[in-house]
Amino acid sequence: MTNEMRALTKAHPREGLWLQTAPVPEIGPDDVLIRVRKTGICGTDIHIWNWDEWAQKTVPVPLITGHEFAGEIVELGRNVDGLDLGQRCSGEGHLIGRKSRQSRAGKFHLDPETRGIGVNEQGAFAQFLRLPAFNVVPLPDEISDDIGAILDPLGNAVHTALSFDLVGEDVLITGAGPIGIMAAAVARHAGARNVVITDVNQHRLDLAAKVADVTPVNVASDDLEDVKARLHIKQGFDVGLEMSGNQVALDQMVEAMVMGGRIALLGIPPGKSPVDWSRIVFKAITLKGIYGREIFETWYKMIAMLQNGLDVSGVITHRFDAADFAEGFATMKSGQSGKVVLDWDNI
Ligand code: NAD
Ligand code: ZN
């Protein structure tokens, strides 16, 4: 095996990413080396491309970016057992510490020392990725590399959607980005009665309606109250999944909820944003912040649901060779796409 590879790198502290030659990572005794086949472009990668304030504060330069991937194990560290060469896999991109109270209690997703591949550590937009064996998630044969490459954002959707009991409930999702759309599919699969999804981007609402059995609502032109009446939702939505990061959407959600409703917040507002707390208090609403995926319960559940009829394949709208990454990023930035997947086989 050659000791050089191609990798999409934040090589300079300015807008853009650069496809460069980099050394193939050396693995430690508890790691595996993964030959990357497919990767997904995430909103986080767009922040890193744009080199916005968050990226400047967070991302070291140079750094190989990317954290959504599927591939195959090509080397095993000497302490690794239970995994085989040639095993197809995806993996958890949050590298956790083992010292915190939360980690030692098995609540790995709450470890405060978590570091992200492609954000703080070398990432997956490359021909090879080093990953702790602990983080590897083997892929069953029936899950394709394309779907394997979007399990990370699907995991965000699953973690959020399964935060509250959805069976027979009326669910409101604000934001029909890729994660909102996948959450809609999960809520439907998990037994919600009505799933309503809002956005201001009609292209994305049309995609949502193609991927999942949902009621799309363009809040720029349609009144959510009318939609509630049409669906015979008498009081309000039982469960809200906030997936836009937009203040207006959160306000609208709080208004549209039933007394005692439950809201899971995944969307990240750009900065501090005003919240009408008294409305939340008087409606006795429960709020839950969501970060990442539960390690590894979310992975278990999402793979089980994919094996049991959950279909999110329609959310992948574009595929490019990794060499054409610039086109992939432009497509993501246009807002006229779902997930964009890059293929690393022919680089
Ligand atoms: P995205 O930016 O592609 O989608 C957000 C959508 O919200 C867009 O389609 C946008 O048009 C829509 N929107 C804007 N204003 C709206 C309004 N007033 N009402 C309804 N919709 C509105 O994002 P994504 O990749 O699908 O991710 C969803 C959110 O989750 C983002 O905020 C992202 O930063 C966040 N996120 C959080 C975590 C976490 O661990 N907490 C992980 C991944 C992503
Ligand atoms: Zn992501």
mmCIF file of C-alpha atoms and ligand atoms in Angstrom, residues 42 67-68 152, ligand 2:
data_model
loop_
_atom_site.group_PDB
_atom_site.id
_atom_site.type_symbol
_atom_site.label_atom_id
_atom_site.label_comp_id
_atom_site.label_asym_id
_atom_site.label_seq_id
_atom_site.Cartn_x
_atom_site.Cartn_y
_atom_site.Cartn_z
ATOM 1 C CA CYS A 42 -22.630 18.327 6.148
ATOM 2 C CA HIS A 67 -16.981 13.358 9.363
ATOM 3 C CA GLU A 68 -19.741 11.513 7.479
ATOM 4 C CA ASP A 152 -24.129 10.447 11.158
HETATM 5 ZN ZN ZN B 2 -22.601 16.039 9.882
#
